[in-house]
Amino acid sequence: MALAGVTYLDRVSIGILAPSIMRDLQLSPIQMGYAFSAFTFAYAIFEIPTARWADRVGSRGVLARIVLWWSAFTMMTGTVFNFPALLGVRFLFGVGEAGAWPNAARVFSRWIPQRERGRVQGIFFAGAHLAGGLTPPLVAWIATVLPWRLVFVSLGFVGLAWAASWYRWFRDEPRDHSAVSPAERDLIERERGMPAAHGRHEWAQVFRTRSLFPLCLQYLANTYGFYFFITWLPSYLSKARGLETAELALFSGLPLLLSVVADITGGIATDALSRRFGVRIGRSAVGAGAYLLAAVIMLAGTLSPNPRIAGLLIATAGALSMFTLAPAWATAIDLGGSNAAVMSAIMNTAGQVGGILSPIVLAYIVDRYNNWSLPLHIVSALYLIASISWVLIHPEKRALLSNVKVGSPG
């Protein structure tokens, strides 16, 4: 949970500090959109290689390296003085942070019995969204006493503390941790549903999994919408809805605060339904239903004339999209088996494509049409496509690297 929170601090804070950055560096909205996307572009490129590295050497050292890198480039964001420098730092930031969440999925595949996997994923994402939801008002307050450059420097120290604690405490396998009893070790290894590794190049076979494309498509829609929330939502609420100061900070953080509840309840729901009806219903029905509601409510939010009701509806739609995170990542672990990090990374890489496009598409649409609602209509349409994608996903059919079917009812 602390890792999830750390990885969201800078992603969310840069959206809050964007007006100050644009003013000091004399950037246009389109240039700021490219700065937002530079991180995501690098993140997407290095996601799968970093995950493959973790599947070979373990997540303990890889995650420590990721967060040390994150801390360094968070601090360096506060040192840039022009647009090319900002692009370069944000790109290198993405290079370093790539693979954080697939590594977390790999940790869960080794440490968490399958019947509890959705719940644990939900708790993990709750940590991310709680940090993300609290960051806008916190950063807005810090920015009243510190310049934006020093805000980034201060956030970097949080990551340094996490990396030191993690490397000292964590072990890649339960049997290697001194606090794990033999009984607990045996229970985890018996019930985590992970087949033994096979050939050296077996990981490449995850690309042959039939559910991979719709799994990636629904996650692209999720991340496209999410990057709107953490980049341009404050500007939308200010320019298109007229919210200011305290209300602006509240509604900017509301999607992620509501997502904390959605993360946990989505994890509980997917595990409960999977135990009762099998993972096909437990994962796919939760994903399809939540995205359908998100599409309808997002559209309603853009059409509401009341800015506060609009902000609440948009936040609710965002939270419903996050209701699907636990089933999505649990499905990636179920399908990936011993290559859970690579399977998760492929899905997350597709998501980053949405993250790359989201800030830039909005900037161009607003620049050309002066219309802040159209980008949200695109998000609504993508949520509908994601709902349809879940109908095509079969979490019970593991990749070709194993003939085992997982999660049968009872």
Short mmCIF file of C-alpha atoms in Angstrom, two decimals:
data_model
loop_
_atom_site.label_atom_id
_atom_site.label_comp_id
_atom_site.label_asym_id
_atom_site.label_seq_id
_atom_site.Cartn_x
_atom_site.Cartn_y
_atom_site.Cartn_z
CA MET A 1 0.00 0.00 0.00
CA ALA A 2 2.85 2.39 0.78
CA LEU A 3 4.43 1.59 -2.60
CA ALA A 4 1.13 2.31 -4.35
CA GLY A 5 0.85 5.62 -2.55
CA VAL A 6 4.43 6.63 -3.32
CA THR A 7 4.03 5.97 -7.05
CA TYR A 8 1.03 8.32 -7.18
CA LEU A 9 2.46 11.29 -5.30
CA ASP A 10 4.27 12.83 -8.26
CA ARG A 11 1.77 11.73 -10.90
CA VAL A 12 -1.00 13.64 -9.15
CA SER A 13 1.02 16.58 -7.82
CA ILE A 14 2.24 17.65 -11.26
CA GLY A 15 -1.38 18.21 -12.33
CA ILE A 16 -1.97 20.46 -9.34
CA LEU A 17 1.28 22.37 -9.91
CA ALA A 18 0.82 22.60 -13.70
CA PRO A 19 -0.41 26.24 -13.70
CA SER A 20 2.69 27.37 -11.79
CA ILE A 21 5.00 25.29 -13.99
CA MET A 22 3.40 26.64 -17.17
CA ARG A 23 3.67 30.20 -15.92
CA ASP A 24 7.33 29.97 -14.88
CA LEU A 25 8.50 28.02 -17.93
CA GLN A 26 6.16 29.88 -20.32
CA LEU A 27 4.53 26.70 -21.63
CA SER A 28 1.37 26.37 -23.71
CA PRO A 29 -1.33 23.82 -22.79
CA ILE A 30 -0.18 21.61 -25.69
CA GLN A 31 3.42 21.68 -24.43
CA MET A 32 2.21 20.78 -20.94
CA GLY A 33 0.22 17.93 -22.45
CA TYR A 34 3.41 16.57 -24.02
CA ALA A 35 5.18 16.92 -20.67
CA PHE A 36 2.43 14.87 -19.01
CA SER A 37 2.74 12.21 -21.71
CA ALA A 38 6.55 12.02 -21.77
CA PHE A 39 6.46 10.12 -18.48
CA THR A 40 3.80 7.73 -19.73
CA PHE A 41 5.56 7.12 -23.05
CA ALA A 42 8.77 6.02 -21.33
CA TYR A 43 6.79 4.04 -18.77
CA ALA A 44 5.13 2.08 -21.59
CA ILE A 45 8.41 1.33 -23.40
CA PHE A 46 10.20 -0.06 -20.35
CA GLU A 47 7.26 -1.78 -18.63
CA ILE A 48 7.67 -5.26 -20.11
CA PRO A 49 11.52 -5.38 -19.95
CA THR A 50 11.44 -4.39 -16.27
CA ALA A 51 8.76 -6.98 -15.51
CA ARG A 52 10.75 -9.68 -17.31
CA TRP A 53 13.80 -8.69 -15.27
CA ALA A 54 11.77 -9.11 -12.06
CA ASP A 55 10.50 -12.53 -13.13
CA ARG A 56 14.15 -13.58 -13.48
CA VAL A 57 15.78 -11.98 -10.41
CA GLY A 58 12.90 -11.19 -8.03
CA SER A 59 10.97 -8.09 -7.02
CA ARG A 60 12.87 -7.15 -3.86
CA GLY A 61 15.82 -5.49 -5.56
CA VAL A 62 13.91 -4.35 -8.65
CA LEU A 63 11.30 -2.45 -6.66
CA ALA A 64 13.95 -0.84 -4.47
CA ARG A 65 15.76 0.35 -7.62
CA ILE A 66 12.49 1.65 -9.12
CA VAL A 67 11.64 3.80 -6.11
CA LEU A 68 15.20 5.12 -5.70
CA TRP A 69 15.06 6.22 -9.34
CA TRP A 70 11.57 7.67 -8.75
CA SER A 71 12.86 9.72 -5.83
CA ALA A 72 15.82 11.10 -7.79
CA PHE A 73 13.75 12.27 -10.76
CA THR A 74 10.95 13.61 -8.59
CA MET A 75 13.55 15.91 -7.07
CA MET A 76 15.03 16.71 -10.49
CA THR A 77 11.61 17.83 -11.75
CA GLY A 78 12.08 20.81 -9.46
CA THR A 79 15.33 21.77 -11.22
CA VAL A 80 14.11 22.20 -14.82
CA PHE A 81 14.17 25.63 -16.44
CA ASN A 82 12.78 25.08 -19.93
CA PHE A 83 10.49 22.83 -21.98
CA PRO A 84 13.17 20.42 -23.36
CA ALA A 85 14.56 19.87 -19.85
CA LEU A 86 11.08 19.16 -18.51
CA LEU A 87 10.45 16.64 -21.30
CA GLY A 88 13.79 14.94 -20.65
CA VAL A 89 13.33 14.66 -16.90
CA ARG A 90 9.76 13.38 -17.22
CA PHE A 91 10.85 10.81 -19.82
CA LEU A 92 13.67 9.52 -17.59
CA PHE A 93 11.24 9.51 -14.68
CA GLY A 94 9.03 7.12 -16.66
CA VAL A 95 12.00 4.92 -17.56
CA GLY A 96 12.75 4.43 -13.89
CA GLU A 97 9.24 3.92 -12.57
CA ALA A 98 8.24 1.43 -15.28
CA GLY A 99 7.38 -1.98 -13.88
CA ALA A 100 6.34 -0.92 -10.38
CA TRP A 101 2.83 -2.30 -10.54
CA PRO A 102 3.66 -5.51 -12.45
CA ASN A 103 6.26 -6.12 -9.74
CA ALA A 104 3.53 -5.70 -7.14
CA ALA A 105 1.44 -8.24 -9.05
CA ARG A 106 4.41 -10.61 -9.02
CA VAL A 107 4.71 -10.18 -5.25
CA PHE A 108 1.03 -11.07 -4.84
CA SER A 109 1.39 -14.11 -7.11
CA ARG A 110 4.07 -15.46 -4.71
CA TRP A 111 2.61 -14.38 -1.38
CA ILE A 112 -1.19 -14.40 -1.68
CA PRO A 113 -3.45 -17.48 -1.99
CA GLN A 114 -5.64 -17.26 -5.08
CA ARG A 115 -8.91 -16.98 -3.14
CA GLU A 116 -7.71 -13.72 -1.54
CA ARG A 117 -6.04 -12.19 -4.58
CA GLY A 118 -8.79 -9.80 -5.68
CA ARG A 119 -9.19 -8.43 -2.15
CA VAL A 120 -5.46 -7.82 -1.80
CA GLN A 121 -5.29 -6.12 -5.20
CA GLY A 122 -8.16 -3.88 -4.10
CA ILE A 123 -6.33 -2.93 -0.90
CA PHE A 124 -3.18 -2.17 -2.92
CA PHE A 125 -5.03 0.15 -5.30
CA ALA A 126 -6.78 1.77 -2.34
CA GLY A 127 -3.34 2.82 -1.11
CA ALA A 128 -2.62 4.41 -4.48
CA HIS A 129 -5.90 6.25 -4.73
CA LEU A 130 -5.93 7.35 -1.11
CA ALA A 131 -2.55 8.98 -1.66
CA GLY A 132 -3.75 10.38 -4.97
CA GLY A 133 -6.95 11.76 -3.45
CA LEU A 134 -5.19 13.42 -0.54
CA THR A 135 -2.38 14.81 -2.68
CA PRO A 136 -4.29 17.70 -4.37
CA PRO A 137 -5.30 19.52 -1.16
CA LEU A 138 -1.99 18.64 0.51
CA VAL A 139 0.12 19.89 -2.40
CA ALA A 140 -2.10 22.95 -2.79
CA TRP A 141 -1.43 23.78 0.86
CA ILE A 142 2.34 23.07 0.64
CA ALA A 143 2.51 25.29 -2.46
CA THR A 144 1.31 28.22 -0.37
CA VAL A 145 4.49 28.04 1.73
CA LEU A 146 7.00 26.52 -0.75
CA PRO A 147 7.67 27.21 -4.45
CA TRP A 148 6.68 24.37 -6.76
CA ARG A 149 10.32 23.37 -7.23
CA LEU A 150 10.79 22.64 -3.53
CA VAL A 151 7.49 20.73 -3.43
CA PHE A 152 8.98 18.15 -5.80
CA VAL A 153 12.19 17.99 -3.76
CA SER A 154 10.25 17.32 -0.55
CA LEU A 155 8.20 14.54 -2.18
CA GLY A 156 11.38 12.76 -3.25
CA PHE A 157 12.40 12.07 0.35
CA VAL A 158 9.24 9.99 0.84
CA GLY A 159 10.44 7.51 -1.79
CA LEU A 160 13.91 7.27 -0.28
CA ALA A 161 12.43 6.24 3.08
CA TRP A 162 10.23 3.61 1.44
CA ALA A 163 13.06 2.03 -0.58
CA ALA A 164 15.27 1.60 2.48
CA SER A 165 12.47 0.05 4.53
CA TRP A 166 11.35 -2.28 1.73
CA TYR A 167 14.78 -3.71 0.97
CA ARG A 168 15.44 -4.39 4.64
CA TRP A 169 12.09 -6.08 5.30
CA PHE A 170 10.86 -7.88 2.17
CA ARG A 171 11.82 -11.29 0.73
CA ASP A 172 10.78 -12.63 -2.68
CA GLU A 173 9.56 -16.00 -1.41
CA PRO A 174 7.61 -16.72 1.80
CA ARG A 175 10.01 -19.52 2.72
CA ASP A 176 12.87 -17.00 2.84
CA HIS A 177 11.23 -14.64 5.35
CA SER A 178 12.12 -15.21 8.99
CA ALA A 179 8.63 -14.21 10.19
CA VAL A 180 6.85 -16.90 8.13
CA SER A 181 6.14 -20.14 9.97
CA PRO A 182 6.37 -23.50 8.19
CA ALA A 183 2.57 -23.85 8.31
CA GLU A 184 2.02 -20.45 6.70
CA ARG A 185 4.67 -21.17 4.10
CA ASP A 186 3.03 -24.46 3.14
CA LEU A 187 -0.44 -22.89 2.98
CA ILE A 188 0.70 -20.08 0.67
CA GLU A 189 2.67 -22.35 -1.64
CA ARG A 190 -0.18 -24.85 -1.81
CA GLU A 191 -2.94 -22.33 -2.54
CA ARG A 192 -1.31 -19.62 -4.64
CA GLY A 193 -2.11 -21.58 -7.83
CA MET A 194 1.24 -20.96 -9.51
CA PRO A 195 2.67 -23.74 -11.68
CA ALA A 196 6.37 -24.45 -11.69
CA ALA A 197 8.40 -22.52 -14.26
CA HIS A 198 9.10 -24.29 -17.54
CA GLY A 199 11.42 -23.33 -20.39
CA ARG A 200 13.61 -20.31 -20.45
CA HIS A 201 11.64 -18.58 -23.20
CA GLU A 202 8.18 -19.67 -22.03
CA TRP A 203 7.32 -16.14 -20.94
CA ALA A 204 6.87 -15.10 -24.60
CA GLN A 205 3.93 -17.49 -24.88
CA VAL A 206 1.78 -15.16 -22.79
CA PHE A 207 1.25 -13.21 -26.04
CA ARG A 208 -0.74 -16.21 -27.31
CA THR A 209 -3.35 -15.96 -24.56
CA ARG A 210 -6.73 -15.44 -26.22
CA SER A 211 -8.03 -13.08 -23.55
CA LEU A 212 -4.98 -10.84 -23.76
CA PHE A 213 -6.29 -8.38 -26.37
CA PRO A 214 -9.63 -7.57 -24.68
CA LEU A 215 -7.84 -7.47 -21.30
CA CYS A 216 -5.47 -4.86 -22.74
CA LEU A 217 -8.27 -2.92 -24.46
CA GLN A 218 -10.29 -2.50 -21.28
CA TYR A 219 -7.17 -1.35 -19.44
CA LEU A 220 -6.36 1.19 -22.15
CA ALA A 221 -9.79 2.72 -21.53
CA ASN A 222 -9.21 2.71 -17.79
CA THR A 223 -5.86 4.48 -17.97
CA TYR A 224 -7.06 6.97 -20.59
CA GLY A 225 -9.76 8.11 -18.18
CA PHE A 226 -7.45 8.00 -15.17
CA TYR A 227 -4.88 10.29 -16.77
CA PHE A 228 -7.58 12.84 -17.42
CA PHE A 229 -8.34 12.83 -13.70
CA ILE A 230 -4.73 13.34 -12.61
CA THR A 231 -3.71 15.85 -15.31
CA TRP A 232 -6.48 18.04 -16.74
CA LEU A 233 -9.38 17.58 -14.30
CA PRO A 234 -8.38 20.62 -12.17
CA SER A 235 -8.24 22.75 -15.33
CA TYR A 236 -11.60 21.40 -16.53
CA LEU A 237 -13.27 22.17 -13.22
CA SER A 238 -11.76 25.65 -13.18
CA LYS A 239 -12.19 26.74 -16.80
CA ALA A 240 -15.35 24.88 -17.80
CA ARG A 241 -17.17 24.71 -14.47
CA GLY A 242 -15.92 27.81 -12.65
CA LEU A 243 -14.87 26.12 -9.42
CA GLU A 244 -12.23 27.89 -7.34
CA THR A 245 -9.84 27.40 -4.40
CA ALA A 246 -11.21 24.99 -1.78
CA GLU A 247 -13.97 23.55 -3.99
CA LEU A 248 -11.52 23.08 -6.84
CA ALA A 249 -9.09 21.15 -4.60
CA LEU A 250 -11.93 19.03 -3.18
CA PHE A 251 -13.42 17.99 -6.52
CA SER A 252 -9.98 17.47 -8.07
CA GLY A 253 -9.19 14.85 -5.44
CA LEU A 254 -12.70 13.38 -5.17
CA PRO A 255 -12.36 10.79 -7.99
CA LEU A 256 -9.39 9.18 -6.25
CA LEU A 257 -10.91 9.42 -2.78
CA LEU A 258 -14.07 7.66 -3.99
CA SER A 259 -11.82 5.16 -5.74
CA VAL A 260 -10.47 4.03 -2.36
CA VAL A 261 -13.89 2.61 -1.55
CA ALA A 262 -14.31 1.26 -5.09
CA ASP A 263 -10.92 -0.48 -4.99
CA ILE A 264 -11.68 -2.39 -1.80
CA THR A 265 -15.30 -3.24 -2.61
CA GLY A 266 -14.30 -4.28 -6.14
CA GLY A 267 -11.71 -6.64 -4.69
CA ILE A 268 -14.16 -8.10 -2.18
CA ALA A 269 -16.84 -8.47 -4.87
CA THR A 270 -14.60 -10.23 -7.38
CA ASP A 271 -13.31 -12.71 -4.78
CA ALA A 272 -16.77 -13.44 -3.36
CA LEU A 273 -18.36 -13.98 -6.78
CA SER A 274 -15.37 -16.05 -7.96
CA ARG A 275 -15.71 -18.39 -4.99
CA ARG A 276 -19.44 -18.80 -5.58
CA PHE A 277 -19.69 -18.81 -9.39
CA GLY A 278 -16.12 -19.21 -10.69
CA VAL A 279 -13.70 -16.61 -11.98
CA ARG A 280 -15.52 -16.15 -15.30
CA ILE A 281 -18.43 -14.50 -13.46
CA GLY A 282 -16.35 -13.19 -10.58
CA ARG A 283 -13.95 -11.26 -12.80
CA SER A 284 -15.77 -10.55 -16.07
CA ALA A 285 -19.22 -9.67 -14.73
CA VAL A 286 -17.76 -7.20 -12.23
CA GLY A 287 -15.68 -5.54 -14.94
CA ALA A 288 -18.44 -5.33 -17.54
CA GLY A 289 -21.07 -4.02 -15.12
CA ALA A 290 -18.85 -1.38 -13.52
CA TYR A 291 -17.68 0.03 -16.87
CA LEU A 292 -21.24 0.22 -18.22
CA LEU A 293 -22.33 2.29 -15.21
CA ALA A 294 -19.19 4.44 -15.53
CA ALA A 295 -19.96 5.23 -19.18
CA VAL A 296 -23.52 6.33 -18.43
CA ILE A 297 -22.63 8.41 -15.35
CA MET A 298 -19.67 10.11 -17.05
CA LEU A 299 -21.94 11.23 -19.88
CA ALA A 300 -24.51 12.48 -17.37
CA GLY A 301 -21.79 14.49 -15.62
CA THR A 302 -20.82 16.33 -18.78
CA LEU A 303 -24.48 17.21 -19.43
CA SER A 304 -25.32 18.47 -15.94
CA PRO A 305 -25.59 22.29 -15.75
CA ASN A 306 -24.74 22.32 -12.02
CA PRO A 307 -20.93 22.36 -11.57
CA ARG A 308 -21.01 20.57 -8.21
CA ILE A 309 -23.35 17.83 -9.41
CA ALA A 310 -21.20 17.50 -12.52
CA GLY A 311 -18.07 17.17 -10.40
CA LEU A 312 -19.73 14.52 -8.23
CA LEU A 313 -20.98 12.51 -11.21
CA ILE A 314 -17.61 12.64 -12.98
CA ALA A 315 -15.88 11.53 -9.78
CA THR A 316 -18.36 8.67 -9.37
CA ALA A 317 -17.75 7.51 -12.94
CA GLY A 318 -14.01 7.55 -12.31
CA ALA A 319 -14.44 5.51 -9.12
CA LEU A 320 -16.58 2.95 -10.95
CA SER A 321 -13.82 2.50 -13.51
CA MET A 322 -11.45 1.78 -10.62
CA PHE A 323 -13.90 -0.83 -9.30
CA THR A 324 -12.53 -2.97 -12.15
CA LEU A 325 -8.85 -2.78 -11.15
CA ALA A 326 -8.92 -5.73 -8.75
CA PRO A 327 -10.58 -8.13 -11.23
CA ALA A 328 -8.29 -6.89 -14.03
CA TRP A 329 -5.01 -7.42 -12.16
CA ALA A 330 -6.24 -10.64 -10.54
CA THR A 331 -7.10 -11.88 -14.03
CA ALA A 332 -3.61 -10.98 -15.26
CA ILE A 333 -2.09 -12.98 -12.39
CA ASP A 334 -4.46 -15.91 -13.00
CA LEU A 335 -3.65 -16.02 -16.71
CA GLY A 336 0.06 -15.36 -16.33
CA GLY A 337 0.86 -18.01 -13.72
CA SER A 338 4.62 -18.13 -13.17
CA ASN A 339 4.98 -15.19 -15.58
CA ALA A 340 2.51 -12.97 -13.74
CA ALA A 341 4.78 -9.92 -13.94
CA VAL A 342 5.08 -10.13 -17.73
CA MET A 343 1.34 -10.69 -18.25
CA SER A 344 0.56 -7.76 -15.94
CA ALA A 345 3.14 -5.61 -17.71
CA ILE A 346 1.61 -6.27 -21.13
CA MET A 347 -1.79 -5.20 -19.83
CA ASN A 348 -0.32 -2.17 -18.10
CA THR A 349 1.66 -1.19 -21.20
CA ALA A 350 -1.58 -1.09 -23.18
CA GLY A 351 -2.95 1.11 -20.44
CA GLN A 352 -0.03 3.49 -20.78
CA VAL A 353 -0.93 3.98 -24.45
CA GLY A 354 -4.19 5.45 -23.17
CA GLY A 355 -2.22 7.49 -20.67
CA ILE A 356 0.00 8.88 -23.42
CA LEU A 357 -2.94 9.87 -25.60
CA SER A 358 -5.26 11.29 -22.95
CA PRO A 359 -3.49 14.58 -22.03
CA ILE A 360 -2.45 15.34 -25.63
CA VAL A 361 -5.84 14.58 -27.21
CA LEU A 362 -7.55 16.85 -24.68
CA ALA A 363 -5.07 19.67 -25.28
CA TYR A 364 -5.58 19.55 -29.06
CA ILE A 365 -9.38 19.32 -28.81
CA VAL A 366 -9.62 22.26 -26.44
CA ASP A 367 -7.15 24.27 -28.50
CA ARG A 368 -9.03 23.67 -31.77
CA TYR A 369 -12.67 23.53 -30.67
CA ASN A 370 -12.60 25.33 -27.32
CA ASN A 371 -14.78 22.49 -26.02
CA TRP A 372 -14.03 20.91 -22.63
CA SER A 373 -16.95 18.43 -22.76
CA LEU A 374 -15.89 16.55 -25.90
CA PRO A 375 -12.83 14.93 -24.24
CA LEU A 376 -15.10 13.58 -21.50
CA HIS A 377 -17.48 12.17 -24.12
CA ILE A 378 -14.49 10.24 -25.47
CA VAL A 379 -13.82 8.84 -22.00
CA SER A 380 -17.48 7.76 -21.74
CA ALA A 381 -17.27 5.97 -25.11
CA LEU A 382 -14.06 4.19 -24.08
CA TYR A 383 -15.71 2.97 -20.87
CA LEU A 384 -18.49 1.46 -23.00
CA ILE A 385 -15.91 -0.32 -25.18
CA ALA A 386 -14.24 -1.59 -22.00
CA SER A 387 -17.54 -3.04 -20.81
CA ILE A 388 -17.89 -4.98 -24.06
CA SER A 389 -14.27 -6.13 -23.81
CA TRP A 390 -14.91 -7.81 -20.47
CA VAL A 391 -17.54 -10.02 -22.11
CA LEU A 392 -14.74 -11.47 -24.25
CA ILE A 393 -12.32 -12.13 -21.38
CA HIS A 394 -12.01 -15.68 -20.00
CA PRO A 395 -9.98 -15.58 -16.77
CA GLU A 396 -10.52 -19.31 -16.25
CA LYS A 397 -8.43 -20.21 -19.29
CA ARG A 398 -4.77 -19.85 -18.43
CA ALA A 399 -2.14 -19.06 -21.05
CA LEU A 400 -0.84 -21.87 -23.23
CA LEU A 401 2.10 -22.28 -20.88
CA SER A 402 -0.20 -24.35 -18.66
CA ASN A 403 -3.25 -26.53 -19.29
CA VAL A 404 -4.56 -25.84 -15.80
CA LYS A 405 -7.94 -24.13 -15.50
CA VAL A 406 -8.23 -21.90 -12.47
CA GLY A 407 -10.98 -20.85 -10.15
CA SER A 408 -13.64 -23.54 -10.73
CA PRO A 409 -16.82 -23.02 -8.66
CA GLY A 410 -16.64 -24.59 -5.20
#
